[in-house]
PDB file of C-alpha atoms in Angstrom:
ATOM      1  CA  MET A1251     -17.042 248.373 217.053  1.00  0.00           C
ATOM      2  CA  TRP A1252     -15.906 249.410 213.603  1.00  0.00           C
ATOM      3  CA  GLY A1253     -17.706 252.245 211.822  1.00  0.00           C
ATOM      4  CA  ARG A1254     -20.322 251.857 209.082  1.00  0.00           C
ATOM      5  CA  ARG A1255     -19.715 254.870 206.843  1.00  0.00           C
ATOM      6  CA  GLY A1256     -18.816 254.894 203.162  1.00  0.00           C
ATOM      7  CA  LYS A1257     -19.116 252.501 200.238  1.00  0.00           C
ATOM      8  CA  SER A1258     -17.862 248.964 199.700  1.00  0.00           C
ATOM      9  CA  THR A1259     -14.336 248.454 198.354  1.00  0.00           C
ATOM     10  CA  GLU A1260     -12.241 245.504 197.202  1.00  0.00           C
ATOM     11  CA  THR A1261      -8.504 244.998 197.647  1.00  0.00           C
ATOM     12  CA  ARG A1262      -6.014 242.104 197.504  1.00  0.00           C
ATOM     13  CA  LEU A1263      -3.775 240.985 200.341  1.00  0.00           C
ATOM     14  CA  ALA A1264      -0.707 238.748 200.074  1.00  0.00           C
ATOM     15  CA  TRP A1265      -0.794 236.387 203.059  1.00  0.00           C
ATOM     16  CA  ARG A1266       1.369 233.273 203.528  1.00  0.00           C
ATOM     17  CA  GLY A1267       1.754 232.790 199.796  1.00  0.00           C
ATOM     18  CA  LEU A1268      -1.962 233.247 199.076  1.00  0.00           C
ATOM     19  CA  ASP A1269      -3.738 236.044 197.269  1.00  0.00           C
ATOM     20  CA  VAL A1270      -6.568 236.953 199.666  1.00  0.00           C
ATOM     21  CA  ARG A1271      -9.564 238.922 198.445  1.00  0.00           C
ATOM     22  CA  VAL A1272     -10.590 241.571 200.986  1.00  0.00           C
ATOM     23  CA  LEU A1273     -14.065 243.058 200.693  1.00  0.00           C
ATOM     24  CA  ARG A1274     -14.687 246.073 202.886  1.00  0.00           C
ATOM     25  CA  LYS A1275     -18.387 246.660 203.494  1.00  0.00           C
ATOM     26  CA  PRO A1276     -20.560 248.730 205.853  1.00  0.00           C
ATOM     27  CA  ASN A1277     -20.773 245.697 208.171  1.00  0.00           C
ATOM     28  CA  ARG A1278     -20.363 245.427 211.908  1.00  0.00           C
ATOM     29  CA  HIS A1279     -18.732 242.002 211.749  1.00  0.00           C
ATOM     30  CA  SER A1280     -16.014 240.281 209.724  1.00  0.00           C
ATOM     31  CA  TYR A1281     -16.474 236.979 207.887  1.00  0.00           C
ATOM     32  CA  LEU A1282     -13.960 234.531 206.483  1.00  0.00           C
ATOM     33  CA  ARG A1283     -14.830 232.280 203.545  1.00  0.00           C
ATOM     34  CA  ILE A1284     -13.079 229.682 201.421  1.00  0.00           C
ATOM     35  CA  ARG A1285     -14.594 229.733 197.942  1.00  0.00           C
ATOM     36  CA  THR A1286     -15.400 226.554 196.052  1.00  0.00           C
ATOM     37  CA  PRO A1287     -14.171 225.061 193.820  1.00  0.00           C
ATOM     38  CA  SER A1288     -11.121 227.369 193.637  1.00  0.00           C
ATOM     39  CA  ALA A1289     -10.308 227.288 197.398  1.00  0.00           C
ATOM     40  CA  ASP A1290      -9.636 231.026 197.225  1.00  0.00           C
ATOM     41  CA  VAL A1291      -9.628 232.858 200.561  1.00  0.00           C
ATOM     42  CA  GLU A1292     -11.982 235.816 201.027  1.00  0.00           C
ATOM     43  CA  VAL A1293     -12.467 238.170 203.956  1.00  0.00           C
ATOM     44  CA  SER A1294     -15.490 240.434 204.333  1.00  0.00           C
ATOM     45  CA  ALA A1295     -14.584 243.162 206.809  1.00  0.00           C
ATOM     46  CA  PRO A1296     -16.036 246.428 208.170  1.00  0.00           C
ATOM     47  CA  LEU A1297     -14.924 249.505 206.242  1.00  0.00           C
ATOM     48  CA  GLU A1298     -12.701 250.910 208.993  1.00  0.00           C
ATOM     49  CA  MET A1299     -11.179 247.620 210.178  1.00  0.00           C
ATOM     50  CA  PRO A1300      -7.397 248.097 209.943  1.00  0.00           C
ATOM     51  CA  LEU A1301      -5.280 245.812 207.793  1.00  0.00           C
ATOM     52  CA  SER A1302      -3.425 244.597 210.885  1.00  0.00           C
ATOM     53  CA  ALA A1303      -6.714 243.290 212.324  1.00  0.00           C
ATOM     54  CA  ILE A1304      -7.502 241.464 209.087  1.00  0.00           C
ATOM     55  CA  VAL A1305      -4.068 239.826 209.100  1.00  0.00           C
ATOM     56  CA  ALA A1306      -4.580 238.870 212.744  1.00  0.00           C
ATOM     57  CA  LEU A1307      -7.906 237.240 211.832  1.00  0.00           C
ATOM     58  CA  LEU A1308      -6.205 235.225 209.080  1.00  0.00           C
ATOM     59  CA  ASP A1309      -3.370 234.195 211.394  1.00  0.00           C
ATOM     60  CA  GLU A1310      -5.841 233.097 214.062  1.00  0.00           C
ATOM     61  CA  ARG A1311      -7.741 230.915 211.574  1.00  0.00           C
ATOM     62  CA  ALA A1312      -4.664 229.683 209.677  1.00  0.00           C
ATOM     63  CA  GLN A1313      -5.111 226.029 210.639  1.00  0.00           C
ATOM     64  CA  TRP A1314      -8.794 226.094 209.689  1.00  0.00           C
ATOM     65  CA  ILE A1315      -7.988 227.808 206.373  1.00  0.00           C
ATOM     66  CA  ASP A1316      -5.388 225.182 205.508  1.00  0.00           C
ATOM     67  CA  HIS A1317      -7.744 222.321 206.378  1.00  0.00           C
ATOM     68  CA  GLN A1318     -10.643 223.753 204.353  1.00  0.00           C
ATOM     69  CA  ARG A1319      -8.484 224.520 201.315  1.00  0.00           C
ATOM     70  CA  LYS A1320      -7.079 220.977 201.275  1.00  0.00           C
ATOM     71  CA  ARG A1321     -10.599 219.528 201.587  1.00  0.00           C
ATOM     72  CA  ILE A1322     -11.993 221.652 198.757  1.00  0.00           C
ATOM     73  CA  LEU A1323      -9.053 221.007 196.427  1.00  0.00           C
ATOM     74  CA  ALA A1324      -9.174 217.258 197.134  1.00  0.00           C
ATOM     75  CA  ALA A1325     -12.907 217.198 196.417  1.00  0.00           C
ATOM     76  CA  GLY A1326     -12.270 218.820 193.053  1.00  0.00           C
ATOM     77  CA  GLN A1327      -9.995 215.923 192.083  1.00  0.00           C
ATOM     78  CA  GLN A1328     -12.606 213.269 192.803  1.00  0.00           C
ATOM     79  CA  PRO A1329     -14.584 211.777 189.921  1.00  0.00           C
ATOM     80  CA  PRO A1330     -18.168 213.039 189.555  1.00  0.00           C
ATOM     81  CA  LYS A1331     -20.952 211.045 191.170  1.00  0.00           C
ATOM     82  CA  ARG A1332     -22.592 208.582 188.797  1.00  0.00           C
ATOM     83  CA  PHE A1333     -25.717 207.906 190.862  1.00  0.00           C
ATOM     84  CA  VAL A1334     -25.573 204.193 190.139  1.00  0.00           C
ATOM     85  CA  ASP A1335     -27.869 201.531 191.536  1.00  0.00           C
ATOM     86  CA  GLY A1336     -26.932 200.746 195.128  1.00  0.00           C
ATOM     87  CA  ALA A1337     -25.323 204.114 195.865  1.00  0.00           C
ATOM     88  CA  SER A1338     -26.074 205.646 199.265  1.00  0.00           C
ATOM     89  CA  ILE A1339     -27.678 209.086 199.399  1.00  0.00           C
ATOM     90  CA  LEU A1340     -28.168 211.226 202.497  1.00  0.00           C
ATOM     91  CA  LEU A1341     -31.692 212.574 202.804  1.00  0.00           C
ATOM     92  CA  PHE A1342     -32.185 214.774 205.869  1.00  0.00           C
ATOM     93  CA  GLY A1343     -29.220 213.132 207.559  1.00  0.00           C
ATOM     94  CA  ILE A1344     -30.367 209.560 206.942  1.00  0.00           C
ATOM     95  CA  PRO A1345     -28.633 207.351 204.326  1.00  0.00           C
ATOM     96  CA  HIS A1346     -30.981 205.827 201.762  1.00  0.00           C
ATOM     97  CA  PRO A1347     -30.060 203.276 199.081  1.00  0.00           C
ATOM     98  CA  LEU A1348     -30.572 204.457 195.518  1.00  0.00           C
ATOM     99  CA  ARG A1349     -32.423 202.037 193.258  1.00  0.00           C
ATOM    100  CA  VAL A1350     -32.173 202.809 189.545  1.00  0.00           C
ATOM    101  CA  PHE A1351     -34.666 201.429 187.010  1.00  0.00           C
ATOM    102  CA  SER A1352     -33.646 202.163 183.428  1.00  0.00           C
ATOM    103  CA  ASP A1353     -36.756 201.256 181.472  1.00  0.00           C
ATOM    104  CA  ALA A1354     -39.160 204.065 182.353  1.00  0.00           C
ATOM    105  CA  LYS A1355     -41.321 205.938 179.842  1.00  0.00           C
ATOM    106  CA  PHE A1356     -41.751 208.764 182.351  1.00  0.00           C
ATOM    107  CA  PRO A1357     -38.543 209.494 184.309  1.00  0.00           C
ATOM    108  CA  GLY A1358     -38.850 210.463 187.947  1.00  0.00           C
ATOM    109  CA  VAL A1359     -37.696 209.899 191.516  1.00  0.00           C
ATOM    110  CA  GLU A1360     -39.691 208.853 194.559  1.00  0.00           C
ATOM    111  CA  LEU A1361     -39.113 207.803 198.160  1.00  0.00           C
ATOM    112  CA  ALA A1362     -40.668 204.420 198.930  1.00  0.00           C
ATOM    113  CA  ASP A1363     -40.007 201.802 201.618  1.00  0.00           C
ATOM    114  CA  GLY A1364     -36.853 203.566 202.764  1.00  0.00           C
ATOM    115  CA  GLU A1365     -35.394 203.640 199.241  1.00  0.00           C
ATOM    116  CA  ILE A1366     -34.878 206.435 196.742  1.00  0.00           C
ATOM    117  CA  ARG A1367     -36.210 204.976 193.532  1.00  0.00           C
ATOM    118  CA  MET A1368     -35.119 206.569 190.284  1.00  0.00           C
ATOM    119  CA  ARG A1369     -36.749 205.698 186.988  1.00  0.00           C
ATOM    120  CA  THR A1370     -34.847 206.774 183.889  1.00  0.00           C
ATOM    121  CA  ARG A1371     -34.827 206.109 180.209  1.00  0.00           C
ATOM    122  CA  GLU A1372     -32.365 203.507 179.001  1.00  0.00           C
ATOM    123  CA  HIS A1373     -28.772 204.761 178.771  1.00  0.00           C
ATOM    124  CA  ALA A1374     -29.553 207.948 180.726  1.00  0.00           C
ATOM    125  CA  SER A1375     -26.383 209.953 181.356  1.00  0.00           C
ATOM    126  CA  ALA A1376     -24.999 210.904 184.774  1.00  0.00           C
ATOM    127  CA  ASP A1377     -26.126 214.497 184.131  1.00  0.00           C
ATOM    128  CA  GLU A1378     -29.687 213.357 183.457  1.00  0.00           C
ATOM    129  CA  ARG A1379     -29.737 211.342 186.660  1.00  0.00           C
ATOM    130  CA  ALA A1380     -28.319 214.297 188.575  1.00  0.00           C
ATOM    131  CA  ARG A1381     -31.076 216.562 187.240  1.00  0.00           C
ATOM    132  CA  LEU A1382     -33.734 214.061 188.305  1.00  0.00           C
ATOM    133  CA  LEU A1383     -32.279 213.950 191.806  1.00  0.00           C
ATOM    134  CA  GLN A1384     -32.086 217.747 191.989  1.00  0.00           C
ATOM    135  CA  GLY A1385     -35.788 217.936 191.242  1.00  0.00           C
ATOM    136  CA  PHE A1386     -36.490 215.299 193.876  1.00  0.00           C
ATOM    137  CA  TYR A1387     -34.382 217.174 196.443  1.00  0.00           C
ATOM    138  CA  ARG A1388     -36.262 220.408 195.754  1.00  0.00           C
ATOM    139  CA  ASP A1389     -39.625 218.699 196.174  1.00  0.00           C
ATOM    140  CA  GLN A1390     -38.567 217.125 199.468  1.00  0.00           C
ATOM    141  CA  LEU A1391     -37.258 220.441 200.783  1.00  0.00           C
ATOM    142  CA  ALA A1392     -40.258 222.428 199.585  1.00  0.00           C
ATOM    143  CA  GLN A1393     -42.694 220.196 201.473  1.00  0.00           C
ATOM    144  CA  ARG A1394     -40.846 220.773 204.733  1.00  0.00           C
ATOM    145  CA  ILE A1395     -40.045 224.442 204.206  1.00  0.00           C
ATOM    146  CA  ALA A1396     -43.681 225.337 203.585  1.00  0.00           C
ATOM    147  CA  LEU A1397     -44.700 223.832 206.932  1.00  0.00           C
ATOM    148  CA  LEU A1398     -41.772 225.323 208.861  1.00  0.00           C
ATOM    149  CA  VAL A1399     -42.211 228.827 207.474  1.00  0.00           C
ATOM    150  CA  GLN A1400     -45.913 228.783 208.298  1.00  0.00           C
ATOM    151  CA  ARG A1401     -45.313 227.474 211.824  1.00  0.00           C
ATOM    152  CA  TYR A1402     -42.543 229.876 212.814  1.00  0.00           C
ATOM    153  CA  ARG A1403     -43.885 232.881 210.931  1.00  0.00           C
ATOM    154  CA  GLN A1404     -46.948 232.708 213.137  1.00  0.00           C
ATOM    155  CA  ARG A1405     -44.947 232.168 216.328  1.00  0.00           C
ATOM    156  CA  LEU A1406     -42.811 235.198 215.531  1.00  0.00           C
ATOM    157  CA  GLY A1407     -45.812 237.342 214.645  1.00  0.00           C
ATOM    158  CA  LEU A1408     -44.777 237.907 211.031  1.00  0.00           C
ATOM    159  CA  ALA A1409     -47.008 238.680 208.050  1.00  0.00           C
ATOM    160  CA  GLU A1410     -47.024 236.526 204.923  1.00  0.00           C
ATOM    161  CA  LEU A1411     -43.708 236.264 203.095  1.00  0.00           C
ATOM    162  CA  ARG A1412     -42.105 234.353 200.241  1.00  0.00           C
ATOM    163  CA  TRP A1413     -39.355 231.766 200.218  1.00  0.00           C
ATOM    164  CA  GLN A1414     -37.187 230.070 197.617  1.00  0.00           C
ATOM    165  CA  ILE A1415     -34.642 227.247 197.327  1.00  0.00           C
ATOM    166  CA  ARG A1416     -31.264 228.143 195.828  1.00  0.00           C
ATOM    167  CA  SER A1417     -27.837 226.609 195.304  1.00  0.00           C
ATOM    168  CA  MET A1418     -25.514 228.713 197.469  1.00  0.00           C
ATOM    169  CA  ARG A1419     -21.808 228.173 197.993  1.00  0.00           C
ATOM    170  CA  THR A1420     -21.151 230.048 201.215  1.00  0.00           C
ATOM    171  CA  ARG A1421     -24.478 230.555 202.976  1.00  0.00           C
ATOM    172  CA  TRP A1422     -27.131 228.265 204.352  1.00  0.00           C
ATOM    173  CA  GLY A1423     -29.739 230.953 203.977  1.00  0.00           C
ATOM    174  CA  SER A1424     -30.381 234.632 203.350  1.00  0.00           C
ATOM    175  CA  CYS A1425     -33.132 237.134 204.026  1.00  0.00           C
ATOM    176  CA  SER A1426     -34.377 240.217 202.185  1.00  0.00           C
ATOM    177  CA  THR A1427     -36.589 242.412 204.335  1.00  0.00           C
ATOM    178  CA  ARG A1428     -37.190 244.661 201.303  1.00  0.00           C
ATOM    179  CA  THR A1429     -38.768 241.931 199.174  1.00  0.00           C
ATOM    180  CA  ARG A1430     -39.977 239.885 202.190  1.00  0.00           C
ATOM    181  CA  ARG A1431     -38.298 236.773 200.878  1.00  0.00           C
ATOM    182  CA  ILE A1432     -35.993 234.203 202.446  1.00  0.00           C
ATOM    183  CA  SER A1433     -33.667 231.924 200.468  1.00  0.00           C
ATOM    184  CA  LEU A1434     -32.582 228.477 201.648  1.00  0.00           C
ATOM    185  CA  ASN A1435     -29.645 226.387 200.475  1.00  0.00           C
ATOM    186  CA  LEU A1436     -30.504 223.257 198.483  1.00  0.00           C
ATOM    187  CA  GLU A1437     -27.731 221.379 200.332  1.00  0.00           C
ATOM    188  CA  LEU A1438     -29.867 221.407 203.487  1.00  0.00           C
ATOM    189  CA  VAL A1439     -31.670 218.386 202.053  1.00  0.00           C
ATOM    190  CA  HIS A1440     -28.669 216.277 203.122  1.00  0.00           C
ATOM    191  CA  TYR A1441     -28.631 217.486 206.753  1.00  0.00           C
ATOM    192  CA  PRO A1442     -30.880 216.523 209.676  1.00  0.00           C
ATOM    193  CA  GLU A1443     -34.263 218.237 209.603  1.00  0.00           C
ATOM    194  CA  SER A1444     -33.317 220.107 212.772  1.00  0.00           C
ATOM    195  CA  CYS A1445     -30.730 221.993 210.674  1.00  0.00           C
ATOM    196  CA  LEU A1446     -33.343 223.070 208.130  1.00  0.00           C
ATOM    197  CA  GLU A1447     -35.625 224.106 210.973  1.00  0.00           C
ATOM    198  CA  TYR A1448     -32.866 226.240 212.489  1.00  0.00           C
ATOM    199  CA  VAL A1449     -32.024 228.012 209.219  1.00  0.00           C
ATOM    200  CA  VAL A1450     -35.700 228.804 208.622  1.00  0.00           C
ATOM    201  CA  VAL A1451     -36.003 230.270 212.132  1.00  0.00           C
ATOM    202  CA  HIS A1452     -32.699 232.116 211.749  1.00  0.00           C
ATOM    203  CA  GLU A1453     -33.790 233.858 208.563  1.00  0.00           C
ATOM    204  CA  LEU A1454     -37.272 234.665 209.886  1.00  0.00           C
ATOM    205  CA  VAL A1455     -35.814 236.281 213.006  1.00  0.00           C
ATOM    206  CA  HIS A1456     -33.928 238.696 210.739  1.00  0.00           C
ATOM    207  CA  PHE A1457     -37.271 240.368 210.018  1.00  0.00           C
ATOM    208  CA  HIS A1458     -37.202 241.481 213.663  1.00  0.00           C
ATOM    209  CA  GLU A1459     -33.450 241.977 214.138  1.00  0.00           C
ATOM    210  CA  ARG A1460     -30.956 242.626 211.346  1.00  0.00           C
ATOM    211  CA  TYR A1461     -27.771 241.937 213.289  1.00  0.00           C
ATOM    212  CA  HIS A1462     -26.439 238.810 215.004  1.00  0.00           C
ATOM    213  CA  ASN A1463     -26.536 240.325 218.457  1.00  0.00           C
ATOM    214  CA  ALA A1464     -27.864 239.236 221.854  1.00  0.00           C
ATOM    215  CA  ARG A1465     -31.421 240.236 220.956  1.00  0.00           C
ATOM    216  CA  PHE A1466     -31.246 238.188 217.757  1.00  0.00           C
ATOM    217  CA  TYR A1467     -30.210 234.961 219.486  1.00  0.00           C
ATOM    218  CA  SER A1468     -32.672 235.578 222.310  1.00  0.00           C
ATOM    219  CA  LEU A1469     -35.467 235.653 219.716  1.00  0.00           C
ATOM    220  CA  VAL A1470     -34.138 232.472 218.094  1.00  0.00           C
ATOM    221  CA  GLU A1471     -34.049 230.686 221.448  1.00  0.00           C
ATOM    222  CA  SER A1472     -37.546 231.844 222.354  1.00  0.00           C
ATOM    223  CA  VAL A1473     -39.015 229.695 219.557  1.00  0.00           C
ATOM    224  CA  LEU A1474     -36.237 227.109 219.102  1.00  0.00           C
ATOM    225  CA  PRO A1475     -34.467 226.373 222.427  1.00  0.00           C
ATOM    226  CA  GLN A1476     -32.273 223.605 220.911  1.00  0.00           C
ATOM    227  CA  TRP A1477     -30.871 225.830 218.127  1.00  0.00           C
ATOM    228  CA  GLU A1478     -27.194 225.537 219.145  1.00  0.00           C
ATOM    229  CA  TYR A1479     -26.795 221.917 217.999  1.00  0.00           C
ATOM    230  CA  ALA A1480     -27.855 222.753 214.443  1.00  0.00           C
ATOM    231  CA  HIS A1481     -25.817 225.955 214.456  1.00  0.00           C
ATOM    232  CA  THR A1482     -22.656 224.043 215.398  1.00  0.00           C
ATOM    233  CA  ARG A1483     -23.362 221.252 212.914  1.00  0.00           C
ATOM    234  CA  LEU A1484     -23.765 223.657 209.999  1.00  0.00           C
ATOM    235  CA  ARG A1485     -20.681 225.701 210.886  1.00  0.00           C
ATOM    236  CA  LYS A1486     -18.589 222.584 210.314  1.00  0.00           C
ATOM    237  CA  ARG A1487     -19.368 222.822 206.593  1.00  0.00           C
ATOM    238  CA  TYR A1488     -19.131 226.556 205.963  1.00  0.00           C
ATOM    239  CA  ASP A1489     -17.778 229.438 207.979  1.00  0.00           C
ATOM    240  CA  ALA A1490     -21.192 230.728 207.066  1.00  0.00           C
ATOM    241  CA  GLU A1491     -23.051 233.858 208.088  1.00  0.00           C
ATOM    242  CA  LEU A1492     -25.251 232.085 210.601  1.00  0.00           C
TER     243      LEU A1492
END
């Protein structure tokens, strides 16, 4: 196990023609990320982890790095979504047709009869439609998060705490034991509800155990025995700290 003394530092590493950002922190574990939309490679490593070990980590994940960088760069070349009538939108893992009505006095989005119905003013721009959907996504997530936090907070014997929804590029969730707040990624609205449930449990368990060790996953399994499916599903998107 690498040591945990000292302060965080940042260096650059030339690896296979790439400029890799190396962040050394008082961590026990190392993490590899591909930043969006730049596709830059970043390693977060324990302070005393030798450079040779960091290079070995990059070499071991070389194929994954190449695949993720190509995916991110290709996505950046695609035209922005227009959210037109008839488009398909994933809501908690289930595709829903988008119906757009452009004659509304009061813009809004609702879920009705298996459809996502958007009412906009005439000639609403793609950005306006995107903002309406973002608000709808947040409402849908908030309804479910409130219930899940209450349910699993009680099962884990935790006192009241706060939660928030955020746009996060490399994490599905985060936890601050100091402020007693958990943060959840807005993108979870597109994944099966079991994934949201797992991230909520994951972050709540951090109030009992800071590190991703055997005790941590034992606590997760004690309240969510089927956690591994969601864990695997979410890791396909990010090499996230889950």
